[in-house]
Coordinates of C-alpha atoms and ligand atoms in Angstrom, one line a residue:
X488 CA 114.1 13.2 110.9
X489 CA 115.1 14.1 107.0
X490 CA 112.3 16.5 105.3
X491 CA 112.0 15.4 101.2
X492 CA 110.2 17.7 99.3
X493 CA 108.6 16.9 95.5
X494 CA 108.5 19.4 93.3
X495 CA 108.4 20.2 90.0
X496 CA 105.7 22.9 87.7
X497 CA 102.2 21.8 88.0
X498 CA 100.3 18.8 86.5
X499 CA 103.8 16.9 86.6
X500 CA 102.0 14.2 89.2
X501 CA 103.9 15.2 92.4
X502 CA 100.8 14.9 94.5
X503 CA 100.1 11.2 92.9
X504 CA 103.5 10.2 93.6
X505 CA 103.0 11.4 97.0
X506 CA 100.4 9.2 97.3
X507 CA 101.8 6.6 95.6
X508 CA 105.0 7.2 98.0
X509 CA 103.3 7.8 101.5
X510 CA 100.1 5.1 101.0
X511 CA 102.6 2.4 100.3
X512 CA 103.6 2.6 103.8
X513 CA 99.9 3.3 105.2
X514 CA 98.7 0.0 103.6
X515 CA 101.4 -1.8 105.4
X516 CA 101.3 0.0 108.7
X517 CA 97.1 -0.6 108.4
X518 CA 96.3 3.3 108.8
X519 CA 93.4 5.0 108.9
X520 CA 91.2 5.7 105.9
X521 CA 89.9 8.8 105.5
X522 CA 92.4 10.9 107.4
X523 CA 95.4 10.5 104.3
X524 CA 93.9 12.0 101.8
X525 CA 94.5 15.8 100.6
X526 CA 97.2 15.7 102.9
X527 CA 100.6 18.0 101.8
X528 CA 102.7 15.7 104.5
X529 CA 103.6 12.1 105.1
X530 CA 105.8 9.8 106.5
X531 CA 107.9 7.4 104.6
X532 CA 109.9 4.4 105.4
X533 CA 112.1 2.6 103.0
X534 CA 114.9 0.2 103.7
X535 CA 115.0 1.1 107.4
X536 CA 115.0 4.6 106.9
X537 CA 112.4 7.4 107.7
X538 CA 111.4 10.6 106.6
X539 CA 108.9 13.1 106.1
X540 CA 107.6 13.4 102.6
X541 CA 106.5 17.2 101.5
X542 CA 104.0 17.7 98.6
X543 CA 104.8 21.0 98.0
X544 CA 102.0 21.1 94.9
X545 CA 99.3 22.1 97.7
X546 CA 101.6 24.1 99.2
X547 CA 101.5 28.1 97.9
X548 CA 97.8 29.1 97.2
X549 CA 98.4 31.1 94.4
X550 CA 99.2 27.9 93.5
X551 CA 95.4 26.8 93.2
X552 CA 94.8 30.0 91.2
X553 CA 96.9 28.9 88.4
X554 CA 94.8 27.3 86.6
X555 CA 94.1 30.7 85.1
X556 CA 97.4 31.6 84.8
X557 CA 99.2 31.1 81.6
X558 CA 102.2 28.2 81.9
X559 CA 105.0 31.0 80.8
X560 CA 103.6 33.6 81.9
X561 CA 105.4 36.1 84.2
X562 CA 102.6 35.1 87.8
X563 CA 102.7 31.7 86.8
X564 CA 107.1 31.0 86.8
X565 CA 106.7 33.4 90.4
X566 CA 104.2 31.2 91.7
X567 CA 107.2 28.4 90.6
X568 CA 109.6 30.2 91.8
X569 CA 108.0 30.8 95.7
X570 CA 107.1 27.5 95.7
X571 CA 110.8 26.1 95.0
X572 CA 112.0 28.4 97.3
X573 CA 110.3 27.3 100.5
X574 CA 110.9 23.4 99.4
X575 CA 114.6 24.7 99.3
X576 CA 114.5 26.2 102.8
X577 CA 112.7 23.4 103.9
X578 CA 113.8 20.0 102.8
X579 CA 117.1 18.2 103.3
X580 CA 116.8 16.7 99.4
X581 CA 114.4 17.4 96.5
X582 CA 112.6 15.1 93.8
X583 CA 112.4 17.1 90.7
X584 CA 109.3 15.7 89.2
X585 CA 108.8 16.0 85.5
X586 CA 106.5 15.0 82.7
X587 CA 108.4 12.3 80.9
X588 CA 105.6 12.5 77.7
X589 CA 105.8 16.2 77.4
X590 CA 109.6 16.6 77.7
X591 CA 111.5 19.0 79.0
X592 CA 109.7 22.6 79.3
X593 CA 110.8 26.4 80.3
X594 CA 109.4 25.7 83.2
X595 CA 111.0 22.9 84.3
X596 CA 114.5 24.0 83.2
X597 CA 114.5 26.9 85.5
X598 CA 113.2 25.2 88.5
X599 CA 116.0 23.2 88.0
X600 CA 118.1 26.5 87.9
X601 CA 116.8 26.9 91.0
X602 CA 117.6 24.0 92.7
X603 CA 121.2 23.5 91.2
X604 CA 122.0 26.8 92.9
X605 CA 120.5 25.4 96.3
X606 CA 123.3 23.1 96.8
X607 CA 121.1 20.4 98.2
X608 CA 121.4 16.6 97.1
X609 CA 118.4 16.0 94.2
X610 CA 117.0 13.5 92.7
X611 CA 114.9 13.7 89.1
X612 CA 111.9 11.6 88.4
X613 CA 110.4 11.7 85.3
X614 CA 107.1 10.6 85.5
X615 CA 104.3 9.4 83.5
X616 CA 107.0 7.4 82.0
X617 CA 104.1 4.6 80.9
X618 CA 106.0 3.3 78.2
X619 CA 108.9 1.6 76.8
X620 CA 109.2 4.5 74.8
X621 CA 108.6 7.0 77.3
X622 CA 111.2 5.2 79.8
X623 CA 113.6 5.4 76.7
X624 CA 113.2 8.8 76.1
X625 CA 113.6 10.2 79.3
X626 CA 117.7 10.0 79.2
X627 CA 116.6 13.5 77.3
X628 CA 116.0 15.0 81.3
X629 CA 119.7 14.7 81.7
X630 CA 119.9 18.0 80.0
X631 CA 118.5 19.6 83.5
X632 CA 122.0 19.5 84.9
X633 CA 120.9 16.9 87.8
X634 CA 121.6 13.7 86.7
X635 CA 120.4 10.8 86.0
X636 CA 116.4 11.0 85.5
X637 CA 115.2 7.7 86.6
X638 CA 111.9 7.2 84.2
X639 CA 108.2 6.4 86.8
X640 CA 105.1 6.2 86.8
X641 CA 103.4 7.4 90.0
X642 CA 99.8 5.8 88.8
X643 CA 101.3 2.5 87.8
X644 CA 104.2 2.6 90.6
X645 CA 106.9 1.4 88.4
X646 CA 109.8 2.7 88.9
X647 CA 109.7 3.7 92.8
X648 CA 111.3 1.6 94.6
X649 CA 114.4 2.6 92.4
X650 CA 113.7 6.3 93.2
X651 CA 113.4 6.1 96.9
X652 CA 117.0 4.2 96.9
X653 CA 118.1 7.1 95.5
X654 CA 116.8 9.1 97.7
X655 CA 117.5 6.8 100.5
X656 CA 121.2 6.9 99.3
X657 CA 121.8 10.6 99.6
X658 CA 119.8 11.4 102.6
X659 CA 122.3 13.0 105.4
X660 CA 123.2 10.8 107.9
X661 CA 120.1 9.8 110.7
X662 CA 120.5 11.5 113.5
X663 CA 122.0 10.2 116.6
X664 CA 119.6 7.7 118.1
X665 CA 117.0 9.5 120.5
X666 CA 117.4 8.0 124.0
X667 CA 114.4 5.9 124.5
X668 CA 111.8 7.0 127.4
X669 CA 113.1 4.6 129.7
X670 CA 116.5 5.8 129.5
X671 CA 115.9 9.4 130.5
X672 CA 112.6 8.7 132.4
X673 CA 110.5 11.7 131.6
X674 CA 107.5 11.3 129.7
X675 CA 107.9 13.3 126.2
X676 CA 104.7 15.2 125.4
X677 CA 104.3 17.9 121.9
X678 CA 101.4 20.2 122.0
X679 CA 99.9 20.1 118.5
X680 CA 98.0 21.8 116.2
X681 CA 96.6 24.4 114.2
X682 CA 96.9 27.8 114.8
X683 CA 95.1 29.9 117.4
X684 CA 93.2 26.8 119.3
X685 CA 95.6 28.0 122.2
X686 CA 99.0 26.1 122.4
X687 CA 101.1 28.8 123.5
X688 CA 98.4 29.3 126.1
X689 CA 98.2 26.1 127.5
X690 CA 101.8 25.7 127.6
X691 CA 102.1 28.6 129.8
X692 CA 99.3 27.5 132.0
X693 CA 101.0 24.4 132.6
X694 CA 104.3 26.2 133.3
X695 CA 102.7 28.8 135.4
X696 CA 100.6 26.3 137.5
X697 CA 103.5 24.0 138.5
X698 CA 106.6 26.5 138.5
X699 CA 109.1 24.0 139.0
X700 CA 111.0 24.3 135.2
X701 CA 114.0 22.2 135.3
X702 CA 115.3 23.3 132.5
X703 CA 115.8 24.7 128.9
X704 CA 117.2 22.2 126.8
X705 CA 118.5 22.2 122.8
X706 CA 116.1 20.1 121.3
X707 CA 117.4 17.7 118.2
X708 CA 116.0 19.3 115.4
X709 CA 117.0 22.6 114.2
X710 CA 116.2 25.5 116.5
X711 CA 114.2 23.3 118.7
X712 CA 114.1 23.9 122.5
X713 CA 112.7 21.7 124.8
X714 CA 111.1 22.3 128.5
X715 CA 111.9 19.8 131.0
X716 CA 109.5 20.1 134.5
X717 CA 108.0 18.1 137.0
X718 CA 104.4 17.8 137.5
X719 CA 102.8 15.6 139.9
X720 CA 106.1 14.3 140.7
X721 CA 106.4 13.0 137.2
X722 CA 109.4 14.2 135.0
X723 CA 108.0 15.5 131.9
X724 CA 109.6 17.1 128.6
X725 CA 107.9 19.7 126.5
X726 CA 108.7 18.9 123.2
X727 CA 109.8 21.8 120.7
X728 CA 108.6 24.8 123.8
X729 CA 110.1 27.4 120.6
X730 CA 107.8 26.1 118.2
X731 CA 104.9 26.7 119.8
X732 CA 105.7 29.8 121.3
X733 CA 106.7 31.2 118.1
X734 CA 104.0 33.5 117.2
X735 CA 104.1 33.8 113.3
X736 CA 102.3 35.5 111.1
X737 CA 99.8 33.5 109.2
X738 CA 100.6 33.8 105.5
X739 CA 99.4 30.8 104.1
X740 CA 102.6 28.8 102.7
X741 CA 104.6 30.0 106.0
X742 CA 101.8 28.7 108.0
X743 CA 101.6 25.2 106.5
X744 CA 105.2 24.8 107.5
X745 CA 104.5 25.0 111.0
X746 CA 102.6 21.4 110.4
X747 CA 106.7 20.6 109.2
X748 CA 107.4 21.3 112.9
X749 CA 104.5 19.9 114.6
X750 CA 105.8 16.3 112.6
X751 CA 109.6 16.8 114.1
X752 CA 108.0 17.5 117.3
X753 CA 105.6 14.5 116.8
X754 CA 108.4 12.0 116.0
X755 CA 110.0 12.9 119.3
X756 CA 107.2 13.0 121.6
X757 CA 105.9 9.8 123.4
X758 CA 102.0 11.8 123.7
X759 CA 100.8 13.9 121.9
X760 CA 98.5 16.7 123.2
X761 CA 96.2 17.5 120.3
X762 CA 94.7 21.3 121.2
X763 CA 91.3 21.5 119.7
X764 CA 89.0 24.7 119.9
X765 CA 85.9 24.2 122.0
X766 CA 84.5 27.6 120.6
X767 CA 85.1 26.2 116.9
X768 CA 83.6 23.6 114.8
X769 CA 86.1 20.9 114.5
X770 CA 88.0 21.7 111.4
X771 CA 89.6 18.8 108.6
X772 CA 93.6 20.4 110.0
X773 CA 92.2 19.2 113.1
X774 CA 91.9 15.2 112.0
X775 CA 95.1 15.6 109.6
X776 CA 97.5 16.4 112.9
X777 CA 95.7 13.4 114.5
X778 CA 96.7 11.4 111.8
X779 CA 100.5 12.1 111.3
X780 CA 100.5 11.3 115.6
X781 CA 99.1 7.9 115.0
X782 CA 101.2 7.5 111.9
X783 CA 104.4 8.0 114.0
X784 CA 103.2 5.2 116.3
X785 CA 102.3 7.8 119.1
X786 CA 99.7 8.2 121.7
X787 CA 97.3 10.8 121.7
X788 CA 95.2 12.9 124.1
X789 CA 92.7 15.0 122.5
X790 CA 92.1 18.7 124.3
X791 CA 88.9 20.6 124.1
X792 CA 90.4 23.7 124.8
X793 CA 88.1 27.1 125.1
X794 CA 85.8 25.1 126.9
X795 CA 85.2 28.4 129.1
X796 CA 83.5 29.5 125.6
X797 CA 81.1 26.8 125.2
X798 CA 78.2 27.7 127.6
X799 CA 75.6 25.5 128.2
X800 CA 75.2 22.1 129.1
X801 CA 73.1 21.6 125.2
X802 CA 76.5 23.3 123.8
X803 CA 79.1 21.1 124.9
X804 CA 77.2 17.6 124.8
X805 CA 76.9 18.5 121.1
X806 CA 80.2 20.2 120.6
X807 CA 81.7 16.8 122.3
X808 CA 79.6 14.7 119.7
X809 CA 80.9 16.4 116.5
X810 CA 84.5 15.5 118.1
X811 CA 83.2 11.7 118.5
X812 CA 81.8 11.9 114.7
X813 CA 85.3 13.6 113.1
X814 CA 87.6 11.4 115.3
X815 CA 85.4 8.1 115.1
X816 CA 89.4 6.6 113.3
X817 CA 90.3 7.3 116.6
X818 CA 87.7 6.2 119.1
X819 CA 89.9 5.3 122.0
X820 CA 91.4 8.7 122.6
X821 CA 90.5 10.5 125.6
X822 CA 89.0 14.1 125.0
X823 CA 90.2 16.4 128.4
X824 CA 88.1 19.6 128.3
X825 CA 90.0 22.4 129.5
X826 CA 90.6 26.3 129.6
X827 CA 94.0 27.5 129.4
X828 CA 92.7 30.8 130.6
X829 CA 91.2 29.8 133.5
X830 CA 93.3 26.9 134.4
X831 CA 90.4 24.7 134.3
X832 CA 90.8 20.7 133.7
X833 CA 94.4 20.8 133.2
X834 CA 95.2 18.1 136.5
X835 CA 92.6 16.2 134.2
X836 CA 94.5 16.7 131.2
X837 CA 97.4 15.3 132.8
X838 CA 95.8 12.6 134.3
X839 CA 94.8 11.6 130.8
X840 CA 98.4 12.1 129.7
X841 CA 99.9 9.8 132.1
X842 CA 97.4 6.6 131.9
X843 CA 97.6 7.1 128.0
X844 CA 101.6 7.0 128.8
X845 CA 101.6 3.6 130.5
X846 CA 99.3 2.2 128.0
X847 CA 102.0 2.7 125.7
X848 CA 104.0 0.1 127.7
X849 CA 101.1 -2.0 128.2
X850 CA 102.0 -6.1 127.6
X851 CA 99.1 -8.9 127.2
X852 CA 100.5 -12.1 128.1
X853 CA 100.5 -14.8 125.1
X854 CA 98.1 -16.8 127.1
X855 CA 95.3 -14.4 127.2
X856 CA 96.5 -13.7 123.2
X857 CA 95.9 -17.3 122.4
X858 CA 92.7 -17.7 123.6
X859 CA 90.7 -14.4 122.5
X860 CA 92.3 -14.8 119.1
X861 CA 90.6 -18.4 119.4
X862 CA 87.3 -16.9 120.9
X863 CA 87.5 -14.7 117.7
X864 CA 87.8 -17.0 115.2
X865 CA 85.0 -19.2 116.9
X866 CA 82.4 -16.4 116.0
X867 CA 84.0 -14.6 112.5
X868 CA 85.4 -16.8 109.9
X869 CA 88.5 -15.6 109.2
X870 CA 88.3 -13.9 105.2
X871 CA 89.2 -16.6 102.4
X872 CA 90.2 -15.9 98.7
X873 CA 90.6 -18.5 95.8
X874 CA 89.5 -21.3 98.0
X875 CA 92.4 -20.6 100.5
X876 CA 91.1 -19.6 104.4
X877 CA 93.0 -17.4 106.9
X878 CA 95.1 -19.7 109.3
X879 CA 96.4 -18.2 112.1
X880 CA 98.8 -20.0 113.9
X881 CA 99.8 -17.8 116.4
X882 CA 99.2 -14.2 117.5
X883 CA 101.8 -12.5 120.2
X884 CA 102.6 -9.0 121.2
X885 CA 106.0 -8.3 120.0
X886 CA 106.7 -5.0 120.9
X887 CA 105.3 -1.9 123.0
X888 CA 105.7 1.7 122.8
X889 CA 103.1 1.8 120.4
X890 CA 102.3 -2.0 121.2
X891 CA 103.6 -4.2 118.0
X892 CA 101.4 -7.7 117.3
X893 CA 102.5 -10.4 115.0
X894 CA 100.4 -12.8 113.7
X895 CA 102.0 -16.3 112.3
X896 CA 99.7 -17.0 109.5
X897 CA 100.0 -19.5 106.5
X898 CA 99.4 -16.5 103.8
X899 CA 99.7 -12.7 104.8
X900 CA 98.0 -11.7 101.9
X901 CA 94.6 -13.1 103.5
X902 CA 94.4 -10.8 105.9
X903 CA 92.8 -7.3 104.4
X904 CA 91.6 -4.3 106.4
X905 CA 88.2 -4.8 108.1
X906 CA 89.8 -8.3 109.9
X907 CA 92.8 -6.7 111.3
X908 CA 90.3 -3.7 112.6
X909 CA 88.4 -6.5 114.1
X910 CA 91.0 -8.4 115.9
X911 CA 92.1 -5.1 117.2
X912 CA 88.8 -4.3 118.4
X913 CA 89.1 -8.0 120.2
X914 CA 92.6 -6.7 121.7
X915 CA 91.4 -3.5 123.3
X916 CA 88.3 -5.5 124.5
X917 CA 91.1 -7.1 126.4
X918 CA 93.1 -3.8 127.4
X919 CA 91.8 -0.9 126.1
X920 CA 95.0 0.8 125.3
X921 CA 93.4 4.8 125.5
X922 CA 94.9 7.2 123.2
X923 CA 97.4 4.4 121.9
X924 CA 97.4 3.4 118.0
X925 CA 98.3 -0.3 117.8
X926 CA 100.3 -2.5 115.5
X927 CA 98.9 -5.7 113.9
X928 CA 101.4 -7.7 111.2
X929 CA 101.4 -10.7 109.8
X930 CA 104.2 -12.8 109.0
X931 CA 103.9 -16.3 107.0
X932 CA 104.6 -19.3 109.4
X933 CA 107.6 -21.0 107.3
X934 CA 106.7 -24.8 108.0
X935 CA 102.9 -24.1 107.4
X936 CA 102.6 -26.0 104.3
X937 CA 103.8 -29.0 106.1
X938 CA 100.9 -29.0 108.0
Ligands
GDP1063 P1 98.2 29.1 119.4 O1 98.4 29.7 118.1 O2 97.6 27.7 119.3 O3 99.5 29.0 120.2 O4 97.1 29.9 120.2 P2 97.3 31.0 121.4 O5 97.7 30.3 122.7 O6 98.1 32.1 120.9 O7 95.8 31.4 121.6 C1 95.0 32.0 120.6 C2 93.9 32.9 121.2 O8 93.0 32.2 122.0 C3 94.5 34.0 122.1 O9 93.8 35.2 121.9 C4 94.2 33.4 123.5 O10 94.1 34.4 124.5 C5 92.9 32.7 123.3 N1 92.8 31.5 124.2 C6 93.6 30.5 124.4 N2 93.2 29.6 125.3 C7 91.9 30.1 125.7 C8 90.9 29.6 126.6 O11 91.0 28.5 127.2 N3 89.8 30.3 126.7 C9 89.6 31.5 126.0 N4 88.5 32.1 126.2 N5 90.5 32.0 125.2 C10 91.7 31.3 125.0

C-alpha cells in the first residue's frame, strides 16, 4: 500500500489536514471514537484508491521542544531537516504543506530544497487559504520549484478533494492484487504492536512448538518476509516474520516507523494478533494499533502476553478489567492470556485465531436480517430530522471478510452514529462475529419517493 507523508515547518496545519484527510473516511466507514485522535497514521481512500496517510508533525520529538526554539534558528531548520528526511525515506509522495497567509518563509523554501533533491512525486498545499484573496495569492508558492500550489483550507475542507486527485494521480501504480484467503487457503495472521510486549518471542514460541515451517516467502512490501507453517492442520502465514524480528534500537522517530510496518503488515493480514503486556498497564500505543486493525476491515485477537508476570488471582481479574475499560470500542475481541516464555495458552490463542477467522466469512441469511431489523425498529424509533423519519426498506449483508451490510433507506443522511452502533449491536445479538469489525452503509432506495 502507497505511504503519503505531510510535511511542511511547523504550525503550517499538517496535523489538521490529517484529520481533515483521514476522518473523512472514518465518518463514512462509522469508526470508532476515541481511538483516532493524536494519531501520526491513517488510512485514506479516495476514488478507489488506498493509502496510508503519515503526519510527520508528531513525528521527531525535538519536534515538541520547538516551541522554544527560534523559527531560523540553527536546532530549529535541523529539527526540519530530520524530520523531512525520514518522510523522504519513508513515503512514496509528499504534501508540502504551507501557510498560504504568511507566504513563503526560509523555512519552507529549504524543505522544499529538500524534497526536490528527493526525486519523489510531490504535491504543495497551501493551506489556510480562507479567502478569496488568500486562494489568489497563493500562485506566489510556485516559486518553491514544485508546481502548482493548489490553495486549502484544512479547517474549512475546501480545497481537498482537489488535492487528493493530485495525489491520487501521481501515486505509483497499486500493487498487484493480493490473492484473496480463499485462493491460497492459509489464514494470514500479523503479530502487532509496540515494542517489547514480546512479538519476537511469541513468534518464536509458535515456531518452536509446531516445527513444521513450510517456508520463507518474499512478502509484498519492501523487505518483507513472510512465514508460511501449519498448525493444527491449518495452513497459516506469518505476516512480515522480518519486521518483527528486527530488533531495533528505540530512538524515538525510528521507532514510530515501525507502526509504518505494523500498517503494511496489517493491510495484508486476515487476523491480527495484538501483543499486549500483562506485566504493564495498558498503554494509549496499545488502543491506536487496535484501531488501524479495525480500520483495515481486519479481525482482531487481543494477547495478554507476560501473563507468567501477573501473579495472583486479584492481579489478573483486575489487569483483565483495565483491558475491558481501554478496549470497551472493541468489546467483541477475544483476549487469549498467554506466556511466550513458557509456552502457556498459545493452543488457546490459536483457537481464538481460527473462530475469529471464520467469523470473518460469517453470512446471516436476508430472512433472519429482515426480521430483527423489524424487531428493532418495533422497540427504537428510528432518529428523525426536519420532520423527515428514518425508513428502512431493506437491510442485507452484502459482503464478508470483514462482513459488509447495506441498508436501502429513503435518506442516508438520517442515519448518524449511535443508530448504526445499535443495529450492529442487534446484528451480533444474531451472530456475534468475535474479534471481527463490521460494515453498516446506507444507500438511498431510488423509487422511495414513489412510495
Ligand atoms: P518485541 O519487541 O515485542 O518483539 O518483544 P520481545 O519478544 O523482544 O520481548 C521483550 C522482552 O520481554 C524480552 O526480554 C523477552 O524475554 C520478554 N518476554 C517476552 N515474552 C515474555 C513472557 O511471556 N514472559 C516473560 N516473563 N517475559 C517475556
Amino acid at each position: 500500500m502507497a505511504v503519503v507523508a505531510l510535511v511542511g515547518r511547523p504550525n503550517v496545519g499538517k496535523s489538521a489536514l490529517f484529520n481533515r484527510l483521514v476522518g473523512r473516511r472514518l465518518s463514512i466507514v462509522d469508526d470508532v471514537p476515541g481511538t483516532t485522535r493524536d494519531r501520526l497514521y491513517g488510512r485514506v481512500e479516495w476514488r478507489g484508491r488506498d493509502f496510508i496517510l503519515i503526519d510527520t508533525g508528531g513525528l521527531d520529538l525535538s519536534y515538541s521542544a520547538q516551541g522554544s526554539l527560534a523559527p531560523g534558528s540553527s536546532t530549529y531548520m535541523e529539527a526540519i531537516h530530520n524530520q523531512v528526511q525520514e518522510a523522504v525515506a519513508q513515503a512514496d509522495l509528499l504534501i508540502l504543506v504551507v501557510d498560504a497567509s504568511e507566504g513563503v518563509t526560509a523555512a519552507d523554501e529549504a524543505v522544499a530544497e529538500m524534497l526536490r533533491r528527493s526525486g519523489k512525486p510531490i504535491v504543495v498545499a497551501a493551506n489556510k487559504a480562507d479567502s478569496l484573496r488568500l486562494r489568489q495569492d497563493v500562485v506566489d508558492f510556485y516559486r518553491l520549484g514544485l508546481g502548482e500550489p493548489l490553495p486549502i483550507s484544512a479547517l474549512h475542507g475546501s480545497g481537498t478533494g482537489d488535492l487528493l486527485d493530485e495525489v491520487v494521480r501521481h501515486l505509483p501504480a497499486a500493487e498487484e492484487p493480493q490473492k484473496t484467503p480463499e485462493q491460497d487457503a492459509s489464514l494470514r495472521i500479523a503479530i502487532v504492536g509496540r515494542p517489547n510486549v514480546g512479538k519476537s518471542s511469541l513468534l518464536n514460541a509458535l515456531l518452536g512448538e509446531e516445527r513444521v515451517i513450510v517456508s520463507e516467502v518474499p512478502g509484498t512490501t519492501r523487505n518483507a518476509i513472510d512465514t508460511q507453517l501449519e498448525y493444527a492442520n491449518r495452513r497459516i502465514t506469518l505476516i512480515d516474520t522480518a519486521g518483527i524480528r528486527r530488533r531495533g534500537r528505540i530512538v524515538p522517530g525510528v521507532e514510530q516507523y515501525s507502526v509504518l510496518r505494523a500498517m503494511q503488515a496489517i493491510e495484508r493480514c486476515d487476523v491480527a494478533l495484538l501483543v499486549l503486556d500483562a506485566s504493564q498497564p495498558v498503554a494509549s500505543q496499545d488502543t491506536h494499533i487496535a484501531g488501524y486493525v479495525l480500520d483495515a476491515g481486519k479481525s482482531i485477537v487481543l494477547v495478554a502476553n507476560k501473563w507468567d508476570l501477573v501473579s495472583s488471582a486479584a492481579a489478573q481479574q483486575e489487569w483483565l478489567a483495565e483491558v475491558r475499560d481501554a478496549f470497551k470500542f472493541a468489546s467483541y475481541a477475544p483476549v487469549a492470556c498467554v506466556s511466550a516464555k513458557t509456552g502457556y495458552g498459545l493452543d488457546g490463542m490459536m483457537e481464538h485465531v481460527f473462530t475469529v477467522a471464520s467469523a470473518r466469512q460469517k453470512r446471516i441469511s436476508d430472512a433472519e436480517l429482515s426480521q430483527m431489523v423489524r424487531q428493532a425498529l418495533l422497540r427504537v424509533n428510528p432518529p428523525s430530522k426536519g420532520g423527515q423519519r428514518l425508513r428502512i426498506f431493506s437491510f442485507r449483508q452484502v459482503g464478508v471478510a470483514p462482513p459488509r451490510f447495506l441498508a436501502l433507506v429513503n435518506e442516508p443522511k438520517l442515519a448518524h452514529f449511535s443508530f448504526t452502533r445499535y443495529l450492529e449491536n442487534q446484528v451480533r445479538a444474531l451472530y456475534p462475529f468475535p474479534g471481527t469489525p463490521l460494515q453498516i452503509e446506507y444507500a438511498r432506495k431510488q423509487d422511495s419517493n414513489r412510495r
